[in-house]
Short mmCIF file of C-alpha atoms in Angstrom, two decimals:
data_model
loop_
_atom_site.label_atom_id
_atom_site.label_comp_id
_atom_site.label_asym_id
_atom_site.label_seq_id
_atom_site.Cartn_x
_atom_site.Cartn_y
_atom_site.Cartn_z
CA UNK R 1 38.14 -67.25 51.60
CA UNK R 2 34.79 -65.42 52.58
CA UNK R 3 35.90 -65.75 56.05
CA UNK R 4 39.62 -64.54 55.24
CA UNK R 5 38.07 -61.32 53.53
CA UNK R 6 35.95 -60.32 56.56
CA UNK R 7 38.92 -60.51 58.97
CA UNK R 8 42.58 -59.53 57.98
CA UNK R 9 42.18 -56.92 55.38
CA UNK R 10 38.28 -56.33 55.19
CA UNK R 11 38.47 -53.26 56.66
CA UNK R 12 40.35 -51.89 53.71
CA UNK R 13 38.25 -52.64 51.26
CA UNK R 14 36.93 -49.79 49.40
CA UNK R 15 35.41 -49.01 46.15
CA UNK R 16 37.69 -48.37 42.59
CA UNK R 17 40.07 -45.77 43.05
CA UNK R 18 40.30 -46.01 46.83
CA UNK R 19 42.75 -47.48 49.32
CA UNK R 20 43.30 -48.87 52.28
CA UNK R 21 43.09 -46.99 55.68
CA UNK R 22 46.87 -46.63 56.48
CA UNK R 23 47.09 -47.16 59.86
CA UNK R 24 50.35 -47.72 62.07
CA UNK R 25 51.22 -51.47 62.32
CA UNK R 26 49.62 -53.17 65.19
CA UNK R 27 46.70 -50.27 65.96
CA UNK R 28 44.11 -52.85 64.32
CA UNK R 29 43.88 -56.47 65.46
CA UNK R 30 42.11 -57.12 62.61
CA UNK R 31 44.85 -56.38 60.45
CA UNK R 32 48.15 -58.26 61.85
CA UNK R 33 50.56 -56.08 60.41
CA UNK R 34 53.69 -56.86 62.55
CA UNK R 35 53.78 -60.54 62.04
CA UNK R 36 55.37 -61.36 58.48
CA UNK R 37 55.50 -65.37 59.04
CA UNK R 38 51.52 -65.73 59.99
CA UNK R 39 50.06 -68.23 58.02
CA UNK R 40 47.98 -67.45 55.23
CA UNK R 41 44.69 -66.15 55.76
CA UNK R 42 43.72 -65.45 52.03
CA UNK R 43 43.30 -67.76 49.62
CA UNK R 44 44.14 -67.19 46.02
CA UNK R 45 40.48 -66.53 45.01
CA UNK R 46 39.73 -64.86 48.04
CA UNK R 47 42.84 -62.22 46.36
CA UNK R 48 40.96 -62.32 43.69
CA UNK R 49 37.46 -61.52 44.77
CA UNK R 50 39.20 -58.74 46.83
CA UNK R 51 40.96 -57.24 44.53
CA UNK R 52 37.80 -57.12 42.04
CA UNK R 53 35.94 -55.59 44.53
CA UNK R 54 38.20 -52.75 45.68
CA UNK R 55 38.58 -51.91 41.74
CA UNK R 56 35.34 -51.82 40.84
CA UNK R 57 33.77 -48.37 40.87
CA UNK R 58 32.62 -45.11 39.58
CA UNK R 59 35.11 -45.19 36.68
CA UNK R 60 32.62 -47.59 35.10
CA UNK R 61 30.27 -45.09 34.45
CA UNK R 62 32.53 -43.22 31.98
CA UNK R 63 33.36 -46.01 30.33
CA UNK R 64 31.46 -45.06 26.78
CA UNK R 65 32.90 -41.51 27.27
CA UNK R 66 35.99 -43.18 27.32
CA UNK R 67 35.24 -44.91 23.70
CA UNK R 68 33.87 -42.07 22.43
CA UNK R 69 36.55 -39.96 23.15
CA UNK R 70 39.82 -42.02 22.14
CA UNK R 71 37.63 -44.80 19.29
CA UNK R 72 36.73 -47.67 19.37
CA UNK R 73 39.78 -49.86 19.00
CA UNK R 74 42.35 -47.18 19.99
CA UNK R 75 40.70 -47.19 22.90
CA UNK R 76 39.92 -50.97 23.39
CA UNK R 77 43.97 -50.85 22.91
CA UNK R 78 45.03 -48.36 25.34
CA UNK R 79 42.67 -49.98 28.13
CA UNK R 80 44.51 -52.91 27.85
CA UNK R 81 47.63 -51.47 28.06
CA UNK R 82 46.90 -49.87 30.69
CA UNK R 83 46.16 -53.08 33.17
CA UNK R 84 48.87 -54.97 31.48
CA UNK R 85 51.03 -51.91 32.88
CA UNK R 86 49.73 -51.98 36.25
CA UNK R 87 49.74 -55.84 36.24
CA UNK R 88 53.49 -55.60 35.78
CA UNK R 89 53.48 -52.28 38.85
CA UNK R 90 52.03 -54.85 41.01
CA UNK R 91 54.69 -56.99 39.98
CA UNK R 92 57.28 -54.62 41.39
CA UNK R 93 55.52 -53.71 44.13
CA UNK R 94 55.40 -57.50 45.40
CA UNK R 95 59.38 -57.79 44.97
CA UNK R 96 60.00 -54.38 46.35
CA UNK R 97 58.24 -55.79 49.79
CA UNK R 98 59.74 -59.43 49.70
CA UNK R 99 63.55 -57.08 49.69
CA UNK R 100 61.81 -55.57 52.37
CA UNK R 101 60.82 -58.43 54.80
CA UNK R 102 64.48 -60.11 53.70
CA UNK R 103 66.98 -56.81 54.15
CA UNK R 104 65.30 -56.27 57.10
CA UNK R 105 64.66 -59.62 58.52
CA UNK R 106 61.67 -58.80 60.60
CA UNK R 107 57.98 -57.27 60.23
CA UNK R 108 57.04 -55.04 56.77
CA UNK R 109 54.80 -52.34 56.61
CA UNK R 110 51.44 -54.04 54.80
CA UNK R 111 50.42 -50.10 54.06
CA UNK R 112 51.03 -48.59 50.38
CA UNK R 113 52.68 -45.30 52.47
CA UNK R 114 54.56 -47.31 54.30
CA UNK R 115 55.87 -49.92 51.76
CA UNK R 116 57.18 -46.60 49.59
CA UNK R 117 59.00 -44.85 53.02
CA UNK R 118 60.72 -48.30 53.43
CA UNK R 119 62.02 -47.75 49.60
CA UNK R 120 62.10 -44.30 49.04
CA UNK R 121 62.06 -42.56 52.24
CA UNK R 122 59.89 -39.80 53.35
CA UNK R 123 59.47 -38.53 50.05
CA UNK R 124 58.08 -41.60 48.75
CA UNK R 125 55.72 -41.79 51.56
CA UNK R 126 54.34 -38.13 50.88
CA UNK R 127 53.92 -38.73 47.59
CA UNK R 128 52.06 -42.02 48.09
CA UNK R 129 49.90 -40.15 50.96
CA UNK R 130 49.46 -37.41 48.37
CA UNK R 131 48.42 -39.96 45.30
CA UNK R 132 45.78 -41.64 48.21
CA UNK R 133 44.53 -38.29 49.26
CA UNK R 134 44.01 -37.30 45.67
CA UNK R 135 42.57 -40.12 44.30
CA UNK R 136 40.06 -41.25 47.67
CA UNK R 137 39.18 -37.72 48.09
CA UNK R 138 38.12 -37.08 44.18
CA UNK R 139 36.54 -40.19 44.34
CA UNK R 140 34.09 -38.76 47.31
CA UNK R 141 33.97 -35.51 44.69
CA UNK R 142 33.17 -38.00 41.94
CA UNK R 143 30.55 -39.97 44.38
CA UNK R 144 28.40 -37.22 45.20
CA UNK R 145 28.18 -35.53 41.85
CA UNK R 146 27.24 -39.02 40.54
CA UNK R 147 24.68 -38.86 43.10
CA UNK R 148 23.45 -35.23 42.79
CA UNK R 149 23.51 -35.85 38.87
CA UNK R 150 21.10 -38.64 38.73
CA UNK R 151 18.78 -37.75 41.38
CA UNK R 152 18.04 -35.41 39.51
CA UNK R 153 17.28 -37.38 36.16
CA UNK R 154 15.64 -40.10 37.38
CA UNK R 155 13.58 -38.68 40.75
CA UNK R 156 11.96 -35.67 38.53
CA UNK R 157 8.85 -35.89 40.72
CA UNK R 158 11.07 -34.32 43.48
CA UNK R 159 11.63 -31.02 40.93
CA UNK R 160 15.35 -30.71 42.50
CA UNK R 161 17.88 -29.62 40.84
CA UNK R 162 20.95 -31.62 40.59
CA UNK R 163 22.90 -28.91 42.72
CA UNK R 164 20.21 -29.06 45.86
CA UNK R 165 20.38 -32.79 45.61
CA UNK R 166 24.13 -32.37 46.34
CA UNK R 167 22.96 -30.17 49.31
CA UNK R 168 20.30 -32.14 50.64
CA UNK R 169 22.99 -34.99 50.78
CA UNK R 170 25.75 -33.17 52.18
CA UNK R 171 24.24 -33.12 55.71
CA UNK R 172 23.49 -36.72 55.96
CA UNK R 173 27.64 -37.17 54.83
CA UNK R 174 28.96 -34.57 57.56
CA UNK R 175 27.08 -36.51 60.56
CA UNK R 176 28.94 -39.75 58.92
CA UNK R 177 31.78 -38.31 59.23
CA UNK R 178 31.86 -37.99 63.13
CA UNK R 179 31.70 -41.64 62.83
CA UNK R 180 34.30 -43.65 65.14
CA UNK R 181 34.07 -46.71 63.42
CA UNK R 182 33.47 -47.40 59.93
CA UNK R 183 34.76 -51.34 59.62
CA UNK R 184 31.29 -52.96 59.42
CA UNK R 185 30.24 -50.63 56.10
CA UNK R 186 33.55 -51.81 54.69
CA UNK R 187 32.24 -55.29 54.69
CA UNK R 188 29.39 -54.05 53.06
CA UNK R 189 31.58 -52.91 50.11
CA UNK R 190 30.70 -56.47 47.96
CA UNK R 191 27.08 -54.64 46.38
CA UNK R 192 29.52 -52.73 44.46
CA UNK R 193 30.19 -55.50 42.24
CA UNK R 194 26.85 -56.86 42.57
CA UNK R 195 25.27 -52.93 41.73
CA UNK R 196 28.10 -52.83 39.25
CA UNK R 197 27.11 -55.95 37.19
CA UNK R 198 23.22 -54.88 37.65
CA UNK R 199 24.07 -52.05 35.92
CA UNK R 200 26.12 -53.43 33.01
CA UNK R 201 23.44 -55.85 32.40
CA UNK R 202 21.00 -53.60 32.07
CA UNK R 203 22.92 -51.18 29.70
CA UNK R 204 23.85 -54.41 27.38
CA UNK R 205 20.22 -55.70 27.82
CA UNK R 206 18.73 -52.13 26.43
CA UNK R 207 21.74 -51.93 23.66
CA UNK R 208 20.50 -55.22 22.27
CA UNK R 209 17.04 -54.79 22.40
CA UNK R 210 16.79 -50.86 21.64
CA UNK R 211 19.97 -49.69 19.42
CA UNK R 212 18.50 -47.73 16.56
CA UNK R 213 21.55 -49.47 14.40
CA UNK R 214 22.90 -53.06 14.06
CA UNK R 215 26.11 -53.68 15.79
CA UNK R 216 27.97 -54.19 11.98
CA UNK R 217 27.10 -51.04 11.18
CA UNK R 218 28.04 -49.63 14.32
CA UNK R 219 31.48 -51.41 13.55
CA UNK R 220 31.55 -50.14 10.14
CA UNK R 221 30.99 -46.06 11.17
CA UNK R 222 32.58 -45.52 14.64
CA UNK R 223 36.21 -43.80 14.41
CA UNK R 224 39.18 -46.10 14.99
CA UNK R 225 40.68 -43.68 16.67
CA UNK R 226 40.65 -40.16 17.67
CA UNK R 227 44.17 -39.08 19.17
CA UNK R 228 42.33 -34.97 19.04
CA UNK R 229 40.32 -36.12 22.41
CA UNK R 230 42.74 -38.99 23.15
CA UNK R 231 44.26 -37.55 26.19
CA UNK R 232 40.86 -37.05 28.40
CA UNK R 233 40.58 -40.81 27.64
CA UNK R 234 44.03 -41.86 28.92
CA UNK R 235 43.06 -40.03 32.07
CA UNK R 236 39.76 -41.59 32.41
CA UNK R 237 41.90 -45.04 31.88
CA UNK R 238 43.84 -44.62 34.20
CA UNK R 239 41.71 -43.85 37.05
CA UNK R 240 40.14 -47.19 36.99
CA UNK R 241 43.39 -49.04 38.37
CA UNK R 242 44.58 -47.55 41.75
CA UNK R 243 42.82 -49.74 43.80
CA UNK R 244 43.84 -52.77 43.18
CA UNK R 245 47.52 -51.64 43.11
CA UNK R 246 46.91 -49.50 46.51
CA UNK R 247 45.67 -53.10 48.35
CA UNK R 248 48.50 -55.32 47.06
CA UNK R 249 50.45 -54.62 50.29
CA UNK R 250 47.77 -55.97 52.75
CA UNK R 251 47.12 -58.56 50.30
CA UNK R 252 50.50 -59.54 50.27
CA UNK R 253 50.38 -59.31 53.85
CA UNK R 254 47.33 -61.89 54.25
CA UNK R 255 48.77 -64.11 51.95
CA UNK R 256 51.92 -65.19 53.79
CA UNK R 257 53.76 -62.40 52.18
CA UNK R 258 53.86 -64.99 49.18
CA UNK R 259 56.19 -64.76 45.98
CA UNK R 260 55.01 -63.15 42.67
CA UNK R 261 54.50 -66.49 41.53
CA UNK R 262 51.43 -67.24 43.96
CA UNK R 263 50.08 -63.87 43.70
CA UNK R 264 50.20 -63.52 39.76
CA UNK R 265 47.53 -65.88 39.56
CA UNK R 266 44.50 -63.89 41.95
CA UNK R 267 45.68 -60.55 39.70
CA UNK R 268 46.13 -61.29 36.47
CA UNK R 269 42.49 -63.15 36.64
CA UNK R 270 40.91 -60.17 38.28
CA UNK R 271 42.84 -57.65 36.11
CA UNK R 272 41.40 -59.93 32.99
CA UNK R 273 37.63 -60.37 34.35
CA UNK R 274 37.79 -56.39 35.17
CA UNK R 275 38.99 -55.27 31.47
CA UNK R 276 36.06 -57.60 30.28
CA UNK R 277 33.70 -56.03 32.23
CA UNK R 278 34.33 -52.16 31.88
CA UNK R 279 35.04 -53.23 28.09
CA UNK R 280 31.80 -54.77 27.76
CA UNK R 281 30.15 -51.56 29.53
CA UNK R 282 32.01 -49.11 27.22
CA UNK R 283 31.36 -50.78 24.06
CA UNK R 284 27.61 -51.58 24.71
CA UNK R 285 27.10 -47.71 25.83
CA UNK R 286 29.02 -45.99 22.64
CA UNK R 287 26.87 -48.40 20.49
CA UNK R 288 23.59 -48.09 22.10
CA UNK R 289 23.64 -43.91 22.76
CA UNK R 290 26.15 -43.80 19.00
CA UNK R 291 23.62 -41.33 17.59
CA UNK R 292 23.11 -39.12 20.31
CA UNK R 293 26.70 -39.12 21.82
CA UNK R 294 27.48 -40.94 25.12
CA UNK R 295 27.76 -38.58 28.24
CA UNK R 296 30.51 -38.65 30.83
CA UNK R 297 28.42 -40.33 32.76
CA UNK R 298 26.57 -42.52 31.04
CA UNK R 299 23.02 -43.75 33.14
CA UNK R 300 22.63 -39.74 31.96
CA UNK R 301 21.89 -40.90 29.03
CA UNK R 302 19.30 -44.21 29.84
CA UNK R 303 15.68 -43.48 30.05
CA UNK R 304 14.45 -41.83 33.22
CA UNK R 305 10.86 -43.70 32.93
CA UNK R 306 12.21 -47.15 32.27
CA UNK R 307 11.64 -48.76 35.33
CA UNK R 308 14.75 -51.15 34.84
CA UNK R 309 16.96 -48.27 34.50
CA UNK R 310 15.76 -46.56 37.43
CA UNK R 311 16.31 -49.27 39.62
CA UNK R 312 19.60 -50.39 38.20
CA UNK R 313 21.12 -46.36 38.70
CA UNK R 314 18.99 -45.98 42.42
CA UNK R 315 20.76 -49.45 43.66
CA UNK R 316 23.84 -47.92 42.13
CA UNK R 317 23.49 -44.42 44.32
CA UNK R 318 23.16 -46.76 47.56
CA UNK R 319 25.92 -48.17 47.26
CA UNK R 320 28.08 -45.17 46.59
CA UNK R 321 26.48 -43.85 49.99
CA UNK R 322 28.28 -46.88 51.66
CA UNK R 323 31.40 -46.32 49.39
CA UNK R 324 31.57 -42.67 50.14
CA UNK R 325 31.63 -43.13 53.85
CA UNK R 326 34.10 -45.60 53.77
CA UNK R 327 36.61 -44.10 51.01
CA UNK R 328 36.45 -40.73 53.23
CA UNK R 329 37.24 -42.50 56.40
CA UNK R 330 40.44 -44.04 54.39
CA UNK R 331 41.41 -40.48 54.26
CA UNK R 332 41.27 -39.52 57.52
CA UNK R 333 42.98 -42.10 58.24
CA UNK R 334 46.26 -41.85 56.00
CA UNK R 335 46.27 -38.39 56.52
CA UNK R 336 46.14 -39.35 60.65
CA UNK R 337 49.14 -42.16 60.08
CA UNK R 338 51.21 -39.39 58.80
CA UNK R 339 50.64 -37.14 61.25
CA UNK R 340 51.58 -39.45 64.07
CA UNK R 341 54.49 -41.07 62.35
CA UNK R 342 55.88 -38.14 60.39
CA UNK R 343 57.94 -35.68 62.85
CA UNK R 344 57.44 -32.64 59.92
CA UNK R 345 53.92 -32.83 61.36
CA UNK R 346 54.55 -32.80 65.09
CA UNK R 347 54.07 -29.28 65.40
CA UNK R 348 49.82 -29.77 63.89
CA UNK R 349 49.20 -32.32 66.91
CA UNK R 350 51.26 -29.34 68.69
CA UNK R 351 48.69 -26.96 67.88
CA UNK R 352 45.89 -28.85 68.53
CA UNK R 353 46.45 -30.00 72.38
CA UNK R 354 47.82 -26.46 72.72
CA UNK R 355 43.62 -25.10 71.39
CA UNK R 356 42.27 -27.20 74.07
CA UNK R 357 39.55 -29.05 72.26
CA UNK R 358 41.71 -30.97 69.75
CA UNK R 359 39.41 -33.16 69.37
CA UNK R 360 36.77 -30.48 68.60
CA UNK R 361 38.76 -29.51 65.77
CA UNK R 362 38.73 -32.86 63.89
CA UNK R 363 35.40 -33.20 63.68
CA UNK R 364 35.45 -29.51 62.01
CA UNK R 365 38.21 -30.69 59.99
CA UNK R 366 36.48 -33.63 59.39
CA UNK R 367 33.19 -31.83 58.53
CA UNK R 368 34.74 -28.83 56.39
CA UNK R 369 36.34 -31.84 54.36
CA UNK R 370 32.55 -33.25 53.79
CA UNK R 371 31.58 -29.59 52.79
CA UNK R 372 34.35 -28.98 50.56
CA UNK R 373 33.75 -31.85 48.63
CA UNK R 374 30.23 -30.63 47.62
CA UNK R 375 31.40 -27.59 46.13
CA UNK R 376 33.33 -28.85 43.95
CA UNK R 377 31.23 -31.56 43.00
CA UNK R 378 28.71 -28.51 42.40
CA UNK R 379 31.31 -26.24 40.77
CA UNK R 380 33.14 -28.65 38.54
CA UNK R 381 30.78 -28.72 34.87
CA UNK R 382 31.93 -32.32 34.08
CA UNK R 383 31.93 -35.36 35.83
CA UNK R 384 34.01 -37.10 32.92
CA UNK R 385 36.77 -34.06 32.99
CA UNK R 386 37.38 -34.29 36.36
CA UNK R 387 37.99 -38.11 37.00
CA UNK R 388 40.01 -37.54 33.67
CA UNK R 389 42.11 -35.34 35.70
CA UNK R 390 42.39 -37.37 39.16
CA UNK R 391 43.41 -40.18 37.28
CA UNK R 392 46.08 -38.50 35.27
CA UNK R 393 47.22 -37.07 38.55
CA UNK R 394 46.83 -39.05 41.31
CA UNK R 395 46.51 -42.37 39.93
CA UNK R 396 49.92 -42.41 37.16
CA UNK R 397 51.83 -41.68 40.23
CA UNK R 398 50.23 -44.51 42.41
CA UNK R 399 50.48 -47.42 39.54
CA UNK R 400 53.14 -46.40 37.16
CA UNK R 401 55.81 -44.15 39.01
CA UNK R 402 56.22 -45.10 42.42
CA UNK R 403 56.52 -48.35 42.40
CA UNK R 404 59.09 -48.46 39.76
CA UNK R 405 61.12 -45.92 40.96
CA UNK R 406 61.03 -48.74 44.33
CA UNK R 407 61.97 -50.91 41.98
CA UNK R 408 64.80 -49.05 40.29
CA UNK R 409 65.98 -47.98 43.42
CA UNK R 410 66.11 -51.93 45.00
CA UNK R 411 67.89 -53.28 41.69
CA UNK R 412 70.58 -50.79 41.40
CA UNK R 413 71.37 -51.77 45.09
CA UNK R 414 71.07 -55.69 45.14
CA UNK R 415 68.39 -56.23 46.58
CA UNK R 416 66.01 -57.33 43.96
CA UNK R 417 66.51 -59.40 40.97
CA UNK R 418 66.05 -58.10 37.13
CA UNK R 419 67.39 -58.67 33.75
CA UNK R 420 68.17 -55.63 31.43
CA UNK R 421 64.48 -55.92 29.61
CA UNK R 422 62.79 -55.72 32.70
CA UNK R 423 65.10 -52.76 34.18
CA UNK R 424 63.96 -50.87 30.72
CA UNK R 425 60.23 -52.17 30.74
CA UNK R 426 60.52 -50.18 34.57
CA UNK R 427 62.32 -47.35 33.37
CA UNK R 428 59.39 -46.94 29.97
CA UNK R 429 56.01 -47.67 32.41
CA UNK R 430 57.72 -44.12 34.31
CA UNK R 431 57.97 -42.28 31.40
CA UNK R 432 55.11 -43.64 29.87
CA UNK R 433 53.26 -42.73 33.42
CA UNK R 434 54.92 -39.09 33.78
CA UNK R 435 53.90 -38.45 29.93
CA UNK R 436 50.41 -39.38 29.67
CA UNK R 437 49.67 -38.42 33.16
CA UNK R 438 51.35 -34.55 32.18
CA UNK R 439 48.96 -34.33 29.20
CA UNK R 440 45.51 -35.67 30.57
CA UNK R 441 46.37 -34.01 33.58
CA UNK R 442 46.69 -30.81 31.49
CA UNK R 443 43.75 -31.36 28.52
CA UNK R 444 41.17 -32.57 31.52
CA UNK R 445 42.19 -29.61 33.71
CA UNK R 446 41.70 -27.11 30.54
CA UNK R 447 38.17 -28.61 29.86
CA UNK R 448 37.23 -28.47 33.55
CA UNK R 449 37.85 -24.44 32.74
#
């Protein structure tokens, strides 16, 4: 399996909330997109390793925000929900792609964009392209604040502020970006779950050694609930899933384009290792920082002098400098598929043979994206807030809308299978997506003001 993940979809792997590059089928020999009946070249636990590692990311961080904001068990609840619900997207999404290879009785697209034009048409693929864009790009946003943030709090020797940290790594980030080739820091991506567990161990480590409560009486005086702040938290929920969802089509792919059956296994062990992980994080940093309040992001709150904690949040910022390279490259690249496959967007290439130095302008492009991406890490006053509202954005229509509308579409026309519970269970996850989505979307977006 560790050979499996560092050829057919390696490439795409990319931290939690990212995607896969979406490149047209057959550009990439390392991803064998145009031959559905290739024998497998992912093992079940290799899925499952995969799948962990593209979901694992910066959403951890907020994790005790996330508590704090919706309650303890509320918010225990709604977590769950939430990767049950994408568990059963996932679902969808394999069945929508089987109808796919078996209605058209040749090659599938192994691309999230693609899978949803095959369904939906060229609205579906905008809106997945638009849900990528979103959700990769606010991740970068997300990175460097992260970044910027801590560098701050736990280099204070350097005396720079958290804003010229953000500066002093935006150059490093626009020279990346004239990168041709970013396939070998994909491989690279595994230290997030490595940096990832570093850093939940040390968080749990300090709660049980250095809470100024016991953990009953924690128990005893958090809130249940608080549905007042509950909408931030949905959004902040919901931002942890896309990537796993986003990578199920090249997983599919690299796994014989097997049935729901042999694929439920890999996911619903990742989705149930994952929940126990960010669970643990969120629970262990509400109890630990209960008196003083957890922040958004939460290695705000650890001790800048203890060395543990330095070096558990510093190993945490390299990898993110990996992750931000490679979940920036992944959109370039949709963005790049749709521009070559989409004829809407014939007249941009158009324009830039026409300048003379097209290729000129996409390394501005490329550079003023970089650029961009600072600013509003530097101009947004909440790291929490604003993952709040890429998630309720970005991410409900990635996991709980389009692929059920797919879904919908395929059952009303035959091609998929699906009794009258699970037709309604499809038709609920969308308006349980559009309605939680609509108000994180809007509470995050009015505390980002």
């Amino acid at each position: 399996s560790t050979q499996s993940t560092g050829t057919a979809v390696s490439v795409c792997m990319l931290e939690a909330g990212a995607s896969p590059a979406s490149k047209p089928a057959g550009n990439d020999p390392l991803l064998p997109l145009d031959h559905p009946e290739a024998p497998a070249s992912l093992s079940r636990f290799g899925a499952f390793l995969l799948l962990l590692k593209i979901n694992w990311g910066i959403g951890m961080m907020a994790m005790p925000f996330f508590i704090y904001k919706a309650g303890l068990w509320l918010g225990i609840c709604f977590f769950v929900l939430t990767m049950v619900l994408t568990v059963v997207s996932i679902s969808r999404l394999v069945q929508v792609r089987c109808a796919l290879l078996a209605t058209l009785g040749g090659p599938a697209t192994a691309t999230y964009t693609g899978l949803m034009r095959g369904a939906l048409g060229e609205p579906g693929e905008l809106c997945a392209l638009f849900s990528i864009f979103l959700a990769n790009y606010g991740s970068c946003v997300a990175y460097i604040k992260f970044m910027g943030d801590n560098l701050h709090n736990f280099v204070p020797a350097a005396g720079l502020s958290s804003t010229v940290w953000i500066l002093v790594l935006t150059a490093p980030f626009c020279a990346a970006s004239l990168l041709t080739d970013v396939s070998v820091l994909g491989k690279l991506s595994f230290l997030g779950i490595m940096a990832g567990e570093a850093f939940a161990a040390t968080l749990l480590a300090t709660a049980a050694t250095d809470a100024d409560l016991s953990f009953s009486e924690y128990l005893s005086s958090v809130p249940g609930s608080d549905f007042g702040t509950l909408p931030v938290a949905m959004g902040l929920a919901i931002f942890c899933n896309e990537g796993m969802v986003i990578l199920i089509p090249p997983v599919h792919q690299a796994m014989a384009n097997c049935s729901w059956g042999t694929l439920r296994t890999p996911v619903v062990a990742m989705s149930i290792v994952f929940t126990l992980n960010y669970l643990a994080v969120a629970v262990g940093g509400d109890f630990l920082f209960y008196h003083v309040d957890p922040r958004d992001d939460i290695s705000l709150n650890m001790e800048p002098h203890r060395i543990s904690s330095k070096l558990a949040v510093l190993c945490y910022i390299g990898q993110l400098t990996v992750s931000y390279v490679v979940v920036f490259f992944s959109v370039v690249d949709a963005a790049q598929s749709v521009l070559a496959s989409n004829p809407r967007c014939g007249w941009i290439s158009r324009c830039a043979e026409r300048s003379g130095h097209p290729r000129e302008l996409a390394t501005t492009t490329r550079i003023i994206a970089v650029l961009l991406a600072s600013l509003i890490a530097i101009a947004i006053p909440g790291f929490g807030d604003f993952i709040s509202f890429a998630g309720a954005i970005a991410n409900t229509l990635g996991i709980y809308i389009l692929p059920h509308l797919a879904y919908l579409k395929f059952r009303k026309a035959g091609f998929v299978e699906g009794s009258v519970a699970e037709i309604g269970l499809s038709y609920f996850i969308v308006v349980f997506g559009a309605i939680t989505g609509s108000i994180a979307a809007v509470v995050a977006f009015k505390d980002m003001a």
